[in-house]
Short mmCIF file of C-alpha atoms in Angstrom, two decimals:
data_model
loop_
_atom_site.label_atom_id
_atom_site.label_comp_id
_atom_site.label_asym_id
_atom_site.label_seq_id
_atom_site.Cartn_x
_atom_site.Cartn_y
_atom_site.Cartn_z
CA MET A 1016 -67.70 94.57 -39.29
CA LYS A 1017 -68.09 91.63 -36.94
CA ILE A 1018 -65.69 91.13 -34.07
CA PHE A 1019 -64.61 87.66 -32.96
CA LEU A 1020 -62.39 86.90 -30.00
CA LEU A 1021 -59.88 84.28 -31.03
CA GLY A 1022 -58.18 82.33 -28.28
CA ILE A 1023 -54.76 81.35 -29.46
CA ALA A 1024 -51.25 82.72 -29.79
CA LEU A 1025 -50.87 83.47 -33.48
CA ALA A 1026 -48.14 86.07 -33.32
CA PHE A 1027 -45.20 86.67 -31.06
CA PHE A 1028 -43.95 90.11 -30.16
CA ALA A 1029 -40.52 90.71 -31.61
CA CYS A 1030 -38.06 91.72 -28.93
CA GLU A 1031 -35.55 94.45 -29.77
CA ALA A 1032 -32.89 92.15 -31.17
CA THR A 1033 -35.19 90.13 -33.38
CA ALA A 1034 -37.04 93.24 -34.50
CA GLN A 1035 -33.81 94.93 -35.54
CA MET A 1036 -32.12 91.98 -37.14
CA ARG A 1037 -35.22 89.94 -38.06
CA SER A 1038 -33.47 86.94 -36.62
CA GLU A 1039 -36.70 84.95 -36.47
CA LYS A 1040 -35.19 82.84 -33.74
CA PHE A 1041 -38.13 80.83 -32.41
CA GLY A 1042 -38.09 78.91 -29.18
CA ASN A 1043 -39.21 75.31 -28.83
CA PRO A 1044 -42.45 74.84 -26.88
CA GLY A 1045 -40.62 72.27 -24.78
CA MET A 1046 -42.16 69.53 -22.68
CA ASN A 1047 -45.16 69.49 -25.04
CA ARG A 1048 -46.53 72.80 -23.81
CA PHE A 1049 -48.20 75.04 -26.38
CA PRO A 1050 -49.63 78.49 -25.55
CA ALA A 1051 -53.42 78.69 -25.92
CA VAL A 1052 -55.58 81.66 -25.00
CA VAL A 1053 -59.22 81.53 -23.91
CA ALA A 1054 -61.19 84.66 -22.97
CA GLU A 1055 -58.00 86.78 -22.98
CA ARG A 1056 -56.19 84.45 -20.59
CA LEU A 1057 -53.08 82.47 -21.42
CA GLY A 1058 -52.72 78.80 -20.61
CA TYR A 1059 -51.06 75.80 -22.22
CA ILE A 1060 -52.14 72.63 -24.00
CA ASP A 1061 -50.27 69.44 -24.86
CA GLU A 1062 -49.88 67.90 -28.32
CA GLN A 1063 -53.27 66.19 -28.01
CA GLY A 1064 -54.99 69.50 -27.34
CA LYS A 1065 -55.58 68.81 -23.66
CA THR A 1066 -55.28 71.77 -21.31
CA VAL A 1067 -52.32 71.10 -19.03
CA ILE A 1068 -51.88 74.59 -17.55
CA GLU A 1069 -55.04 76.53 -16.77
CA GLN A 1070 -55.81 79.71 -18.73
CA LYS A 1071 -55.09 82.24 -15.98
CA PHE A 1072 -52.20 84.42 -17.16
CA PHE A 1073 -52.33 87.76 -18.97
CA ALA A 1074 -52.60 87.76 -22.77
CA ALA A 1075 -52.25 91.02 -24.70
CA MET A 1076 -54.72 91.36 -27.58
CA ARG A 1077 -54.67 93.07 -30.95
CA THR A 1078 -57.09 93.44 -33.88
CA GLU A 1079 -56.56 91.78 -37.26
CA VAL A 1080 -58.83 92.15 -40.29
CA TYR A 1081 -59.70 89.37 -42.72
CA ASN A 1082 -62.35 89.79 -45.43
CA GLU A 1083 -63.77 92.86 -43.65
CA THR A 1084 -64.15 90.91 -40.41
CA ARG A 1085 -62.25 92.14 -37.40
CA PHE A 1086 -60.58 89.48 -35.27
CA LEU A 1087 -59.33 90.18 -31.77
CA VAL A 1088 -56.31 87.92 -31.42
CA PRO A 1089 -53.66 87.40 -28.75
CA TYR A 1090 -50.32 89.07 -29.35
CA LEU A 1091 -47.95 87.14 -27.15
CA GLN A 1092 -44.27 87.71 -26.57
CA GLU A 1093 -41.89 85.05 -27.80
CA ASN A 1094 -41.02 84.35 -24.18
CA ALA A 1095 -44.44 82.71 -23.75
CA LEU A 1096 -42.92 79.65 -25.42
CA PHE A 1097 -41.19 77.27 -23.03
CA SER A 1098 -37.42 77.40 -23.34
CA GLU A 1099 -35.04 75.39 -21.19
CA GLY A 1100 -37.98 74.30 -19.05
CA LEU A 1101 -39.40 77.73 -18.26
CA ALA A 1102 -41.80 80.26 -19.80
CA ALA A 1103 -42.26 83.94 -18.92
CA VAL A 1104 -45.82 84.97 -18.02
CA GLN A 1105 -47.68 87.73 -16.20
CA PRO A 1106 -50.25 86.97 -13.49
CA VAL A 1107 -53.61 88.74 -13.38
CA TYR A 1108 -54.83 90.08 -10.03
CA GLN A 1109 -58.51 90.60 -9.27
CA PHE A 1110 -59.29 93.64 -7.12
CA LEU A 1111 -62.69 94.84 -5.99
CA PHE A 1112 -63.58 96.83 -9.09
CA PHE A 1113 -60.78 96.11 -11.57
CA LEU A 1114 -58.13 93.70 -12.76
CA SER A 1115 -54.41 94.39 -12.61
CA THR A 1116 -51.57 92.77 -14.51
CA GLY A 1117 -48.48 91.78 -12.57
CA ARG A 1118 -44.86 91.77 -13.65
CA PHE A 1119 -43.18 88.91 -15.47
CA GLY A 1120 -42.14 85.74 -13.72
CA TYR A 1121 -41.26 82.27 -14.98
CA ILE A 1122 -43.40 79.16 -14.68
CA ASP A 1123 -42.39 75.51 -14.91
CA SER A 1124 -44.18 72.73 -16.79
CA THR A 1125 -46.86 72.46 -14.10
CA GLY A 1126 -47.77 76.15 -14.31
CA ALA A 1127 -46.24 76.94 -10.91
CA PHE A 1128 -43.97 79.96 -10.59
CA ALA A 1129 -40.36 78.79 -10.45
CA ILE A 1130 -39.24 82.45 -10.43
CA GLU A 1131 -41.69 84.86 -8.84
CA PRO A 1132 -43.12 87.78 -10.88
CA GLN A 1133 -40.82 90.77 -10.44
CA PHE A 1134 -39.54 91.84 -13.87
CA ILE A 1135 -40.72 94.63 -16.19
CA GLN A 1136 -39.47 92.66 -19.20
CA ALA A 1137 -38.32 89.06 -19.39
CA LEU A 1138 -36.80 87.23 -22.35
CA ALA A 1139 -36.76 83.48 -22.90
CA PHE A 1140 -33.95 81.47 -21.34
CA SER A 1141 -31.04 80.74 -23.64
CA GLU A 1142 -27.76 79.05 -22.73
CA GLY A 1143 -28.82 78.99 -19.08
CA LEU A 1144 -29.49 82.72 -18.75
CA ALA A 1145 -32.40 85.08 -19.39
CA ALA A 1146 -32.28 88.83 -19.93
CA VAL A 1147 -34.68 90.68 -17.62
CA SER A 1148 -35.30 94.29 -16.68
CA VAL A 1149 -36.04 95.92 -13.34
CA PRO A 1150 -36.83 99.54 -12.41
CA ARG A 1151 -33.84 101.85 -12.70
CA ASP A 1152 -35.14 104.32 -10.13
CA ALA A 1153 -38.44 105.78 -9.02
CA ILE A 1154 -40.12 109.06 -8.19
CA LEU A 1155 -42.87 108.69 -5.61
CA THR A 1156 -42.66 104.88 -6.16
CA VAL A 1157 -43.30 105.26 -9.92
CA PRO A 1158 -40.47 103.73 -12.00
CA THR A 1159 -38.76 106.26 -14.30
CA GLY A 1160 -36.87 103.73 -16.40
CA GLU A 1161 -35.45 100.24 -16.44
CA LYS A 1162 -32.13 98.45 -16.54
CA TYR A 1163 -31.39 95.01 -17.95
CA GLY A 1164 -29.35 92.20 -16.49
CA TYR A 1165 -29.33 88.40 -16.56
CA ILE A 1166 -30.69 85.77 -14.21
CA ASN A 1167 -30.07 82.05 -13.96
CA GLU A 1168 -32.78 79.38 -13.69
CA SER A 1169 -33.06 79.90 -9.93
CA GLY A 1170 -33.91 83.57 -10.51
CA LYS A 1171 -30.61 84.89 -9.17
CA PHE A 1172 -28.93 87.80 -10.96
CA THR A 1173 -25.62 86.50 -12.29
CA ILE A 1174 -25.05 89.66 -14.35
CA PRO A 1175 -26.33 92.77 -12.52
CA ALA A 1176 -28.99 94.98 -14.09
CA GLN A 1177 -26.80 97.64 -15.69
CA PHE A 1178 -27.68 97.83 -19.41
CA ASP A 1179 -30.20 99.97 -21.26
CA TRP A 1180 -31.21 96.88 -23.22
CA ALA A 1181 -30.07 93.27 -23.39
CA GLY A 1182 -30.66 90.40 -25.82
CA SER A 1183 -30.44 86.64 -25.55
CA PHE A 1184 -27.20 84.66 -25.40
CA SER A 1185 -26.25 82.75 -28.52
CA GLU A 1186 -22.94 81.01 -29.17
CA GLY A 1187 -21.59 82.35 -25.88
CA LEU A 1188 -22.28 86.04 -26.48
CA ALA A 1189 -25.24 88.39 -26.01
CA PRO A 1190 -25.87 91.83 -27.54
CA VAL A 1191 -26.33 94.64 -25.02
CA ARG A 1192 -26.81 98.38 -25.28
CA GLN A 1193 -25.44 101.31 -23.28
CA GLY A 1194 -26.84 104.62 -24.42
CA LYS A 1195 -27.10 104.51 -28.21
CA ARG A 1196 -24.37 101.93 -28.83
CA TYR A 1197 -24.38 98.14 -28.84
CA GLY A 1198 -21.70 95.68 -27.85
CA TYR A 1199 -21.49 92.07 -26.67
CA ILE A 1200 -20.90 90.43 -23.31
CA ASN A 1201 -19.92 86.89 -22.31
CA PRO A 1202 -21.78 84.75 -19.72
CA ALA A 1203 -19.59 86.17 -16.95
CA GLY A 1204 -20.90 89.64 -17.77
CA ARG A 1205 -17.58 90.89 -19.12
CA LEU A 1206 -17.56 93.08 -22.22
CA ALA A 1207 -16.28 90.87 -25.04
CA ILE A 1208 -16.86 93.31 -27.92
CA ARG A 1209 -16.92 97.00 -27.08
CA PHE A 1210 -19.92 99.32 -27.48
CA GLN A 1211 -19.60 100.63 -31.03
CA TYR A 1212 -22.56 99.52 -33.15
CA GLU A 1213 -25.82 101.24 -34.08
CA ARG A 1214 -27.56 97.84 -34.10
CA ALA A 1215 -26.40 94.35 -33.17
CA GLY A 1216 -27.98 90.94 -33.70
CA ILE A 1217 -27.44 87.56 -32.13
CA PHE A 1218 -24.65 85.28 -33.30
CA SER A 1219 -25.54 82.47 -35.67
CA GLU A 1220 -23.03 80.14 -37.32
CA GLY A 1221 -20.21 82.23 -35.88
CA LEU A 1222 -21.35 85.54 -37.34
CA ALA A 1223 -23.62 88.39 -36.26
CA ALA A 1224 -25.15 91.19 -38.28
CA ILE A 1225 -24.19 94.67 -37.07
CA LYS A 1226 -24.94 98.18 -38.23
CA GLN A 1227 -22.30 100.90 -38.55
CA GLU A 1228 -22.69 104.25 -40.28
CA GLU A 1229 -26.16 103.26 -41.50
CA ARG A 1230 -24.91 100.08 -43.20
CA TYR A 1231 -25.10 96.42 -42.19
CA GLY A 1232 -22.20 94.00 -42.19
CA TYR A 1233 -21.08 90.95 -40.21
CA ILE A 1234 -18.58 90.31 -37.44
CA ASP A 1235 -17.17 87.13 -35.91
CA THR A 1236 -17.14 86.31 -32.19
CA SER A 1237 -13.87 88.21 -31.70
CA GLY A 1238 -15.48 91.39 -33.04
CA THR A 1239 -13.49 91.28 -36.27
CA ILE A 1240 -15.38 92.55 -39.30
CA VAL A 1241 -15.68 89.61 -41.69
CA ILE A 1242 -18.09 91.16 -44.18
CA ALA A 1243 -17.78 94.94 -44.44
CA PRO A 1244 -20.89 97.04 -43.72
CA ARG A 1245 -22.39 97.89 -47.11
CA TYR A 1246 -25.97 96.60 -47.01
CA ASP A 1247 -29.21 98.37 -46.21
CA PHE A 1248 -30.21 95.35 -44.13
CA GLY A 1249 -28.97 91.86 -43.31
CA HIS A 1250 -30.61 88.74 -41.89
CA ARG A 1251 -28.79 86.31 -39.65
CA PHE A 1252 -26.80 83.44 -41.16
CA SER A 1253 -28.45 80.05 -41.49
CA ASP A 1254 -27.42 77.07 -43.62
CA GLY A 1255 -24.25 79.02 -44.39
CA ARG A 1256 -26.16 81.82 -46.11
CA ALA A 1257 -27.60 85.22 -45.22
CA ALA A 1258 -30.24 87.25 -47.04
CA VAL A 1259 -29.09 90.85 -47.56
CA TYR A 1260 -30.85 93.91 -48.97
CA LEU A 1261 -29.13 96.54 -51.09
CA GLU A 1262 -30.55 99.15 -53.46
CA ASP A 1263 -34.08 97.74 -53.60
CA ARG A 1264 -33.06 94.14 -54.19
CA TRP A 1265 -32.46 91.02 -52.12
CA THR A 1266 -29.72 88.50 -52.64
CA PHE A 1267 -27.86 85.87 -50.58
CA ILE A 1268 -24.24 85.83 -49.50
CA ASP A 1269 -22.00 83.13 -48.06
CA ALA A 1270 -19.79 83.49 -44.98
CA GLN A 1271 -17.10 85.22 -47.06
CA GLY A 1272 -19.56 87.79 -48.40
CA LYS A 1273 -19.77 86.28 -51.89
CA GLU A 1274 -23.17 86.41 -53.60
CA ILE A 1275 -24.55 82.95 -54.41
CA THR A 1276 -27.32 84.14 -56.73
CA SER A 1277 -26.82 85.97 -60.01
CA MET A 1278 -30.38 87.28 -60.20
CA PRO A 1279 -31.82 89.58 -57.50
CA PHE A 1280 -35.13 88.99 -55.73
CA GLU A 1281 -37.97 91.30 -54.75
CA ASP A 1282 -38.16 89.69 -51.31
CA ALA A 1283 -36.35 86.92 -49.44
CA ARG A 1284 -36.65 84.87 -46.27
CA PRO A 1285 -33.73 83.33 -44.35
CA PHE A 1286 -32.62 79.80 -45.24
CA SER A 1287 -34.10 77.02 -43.15
CA GLU A 1288 -33.62 73.29 -43.63
CA GLY A 1289 -31.75 73.91 -46.86
CA PHE A 1290 -34.36 76.10 -48.56
CA ALA A 1291 -35.16 79.81 -48.76
CA ALA A 1292 -38.42 81.42 -49.86
CA VAL A 1293 -37.80 84.15 -52.45
CA LYS A 1294 -39.99 86.44 -54.55
CA ARG A 1295 -39.63 87.18 -58.24
CA ASN A 1296 -42.14 88.83 -60.59
CA GLY A 1297 -44.64 89.06 -57.77
CA ARG A 1298 -44.64 85.33 -56.90
CA PHE A 1299 -42.82 83.27 -54.28
CA GLY A 1300 -40.84 80.10 -54.82
CA TYR A 1301 -37.86 78.40 -53.16
CA ILE A 1302 -34.15 78.06 -53.86
CA ASP A 1303 -31.51 75.77 -52.35
CA THR A 1304 -28.20 76.86 -50.85
CA SER A 1305 -26.53 76.90 -54.27
CA GLY A 1306 -29.08 79.46 -55.44
CA THR A 1307 -30.85 76.96 -57.71
CA GLN A 1308 -34.63 77.15 -57.95
CA THR A 1309 -36.16 74.03 -56.40
CA ILE A 1310 -39.84 74.97 -56.09
CA ALA A 1311 -41.56 77.03 -58.78
CA PHE A 1312 -42.56 80.67 -58.30
CA LYS A 1313 -46.30 80.08 -57.85
CA PHE A 1314 -47.27 81.27 -54.37
CA ASP A 1315 -48.66 84.61 -53.23
CA GLU A 1316 -46.70 84.38 -49.98
CA ALA A 1317 -44.27 81.85 -48.53
CA GLN A 1318 -42.47 81.28 -45.25
CA PRO A 1319 -39.35 79.30 -44.24
CA PHE A 1320 -39.47 75.54 -43.81
CA ARG A 1321 -39.84 74.15 -40.33
CA GLU A 1322 -40.16 70.47 -39.50
CA ASP A 1323 -40.11 69.64 -43.24
CA MET A 1324 -43.11 71.82 -44.11
CA ALA A 1325 -43.57 75.45 -45.11
CA VAL A 1326 -46.57 77.76 -44.88
CA VAL A 1327 -47.66 79.23 -48.23
CA ARG A 1328 -50.53 81.45 -49.34
CA ILE A 1329 -52.57 80.71 -52.44
CA GLY A 1330 -55.00 83.54 -53.09
CA SER A 1331 -56.41 84.49 -49.71
CA LYS A 1332 -55.89 81.11 -48.00
CA TRP A 1333 -52.89 79.50 -46.34
CA GLY A 1334 -51.74 75.89 -46.54
CA TYR A 1335 -48.59 73.77 -46.19
CA ILE A 1336 -46.17 72.30 -48.71
CA ASP A 1337 -43.44 69.68 -48.43
CA LYS A 1338 -39.93 70.05 -49.82
CA THR A 1339 -41.00 68.93 -53.28
CA GLY A 1340 -43.47 71.81 -53.43
CA ARG A 1341 -46.47 69.50 -53.11
CA LEU A 1342 -49.42 70.89 -51.16
CA VAL A 1343 -49.74 68.43 -48.26
CA ILE A 1344 -52.25 70.42 -46.17
CA ALA A 1345 -54.84 72.21 -48.28
CA ALA A 1346 -54.86 76.01 -48.45
CA ARG A 1347 -57.97 76.55 -46.34
CA PHE A 1348 -56.82 78.70 -43.43
CA GLU A 1349 -57.31 82.43 -42.93
CA THR A 1350 -54.05 82.50 -40.99
CA ALA A 1351 -51.41 79.82 -40.50
CA LYS A 1352 -48.10 79.68 -38.65
CA ARG A 1353 -45.10 77.40 -38.92
CA PHE A 1354 -44.99 74.03 -37.19
CA ILE A 1355 -43.25 73.98 -33.83
CA GLY A 1356 -43.09 70.73 -31.90
CA GLY A 1357 -45.52 68.99 -34.24
CA LEU A 1358 -48.33 71.55 -34.04
CA ALA A 1359 -49.13 74.73 -35.96
CA ALA A 1360 -51.42 77.61 -34.97
CA VAL A 1361 -54.16 78.45 -37.49
CA ILE A 1362 -57.45 80.27 -37.97
CA LEU A 1363 -60.09 78.25 -39.82
CA ASP A 1364 -63.59 79.60 -40.52
CA GLY A 1365 -63.11 82.28 -37.88
CA ASN A 1366 -62.02 79.81 -35.21
CA ALA A 1367 -58.48 79.70 -33.86
CA GLY A 1368 -56.80 76.42 -33.13
CA TYR A 1369 -53.86 74.10 -33.58
CA ILE A 1370 -53.44 71.47 -36.27
CA ASP A 1371 -51.16 68.44 -36.41
CA ARG A 1372 -48.96 67.43 -39.33
CA ARG A 1373 -51.87 65.73 -41.08
CA GLY A 1374 -53.93 68.91 -40.94
CA ASN A 1375 -56.25 67.59 -38.24
CA VAL A 1376 -57.50 70.13 -35.71
CA VAL A 1377 -56.31 69.06 -32.25
CA TRP A 1378 -57.52 72.14 -30.37
CA LYS A 1379 -59.83 75.03 -31.15
CA ASP A 1380 -61.56 77.84 -29.33
CA ALA A 1381 -64.94 78.98 -30.60
CA PRO A 1382 -65.56 82.73 -31.11
CA GLN A 1383 -66.75 84.52 -27.98
#
């Protein structure tokens, strides 16, 4: 199999909270800065495809296979997207015989470090704070663990590094973990909801998915259980609805826990912009917030709407539909991601790039 090196961020590493709760909370590129990787180095382009921050930061790589061809693609953390004016990156240091990757720091829109590299992990800024980790202790200068705390945009710790894990703030609260249990803190660092959950997601529309005794339910910002834990899994709330999984079927509930659909689905994505992608009889279509089918079940794969378009797969190729279900960008891509800030990351004919809303390629990197 051939191996191509593709220079673009096509996937973002799911941090612990989003991995557990599948929150799919994406950042905004901000200030027209889009991550673009060339020769395993991360830089940024603007909406015209012009490089505005040189490709000089570390980019982790992974292998993907398409039609028996192996593609080496960047696997960037979500924090590589600019959020509240900053993006988390790792410098690369050149020594005599080898390269070394530094710790995370935060750059501004010019690519200069606004917060110097010093963190083992670094999440995107949210509500003025970012969760970061630093070494817990060390044996012979080798860190034996890490603790999480929160910094402000000047890089100062406003909540000391004291947690075993920490997530992003949303609606004034952030999930944190001590030992095996999760709770929530407020921006002052005070415990707002005690450590009691097996899993805990970010708040969205006043509710957060939590796991107790192997079942998922939902709490409000006071910690009161609003929807009792009974599901095998639960997505975050969006558009007043949450996709939940129970006994091999997906359905949607409202904020009171009432099911809005009478028929179960084989798969379901969270609501976005009034629509949710759902699977029935092996095909994907879309429903509205009342549970009514709005776009026919005719796609092999489908993703949530973003910026009035959704990524769908027809056969082996990906394209984009509008909210009527009309294919507005032909299904011609090997891989395609949702639009963010007017651009979408794609792979076309083995080349990675970005397209605009008309489907025009605004940036691409040829195989190495």
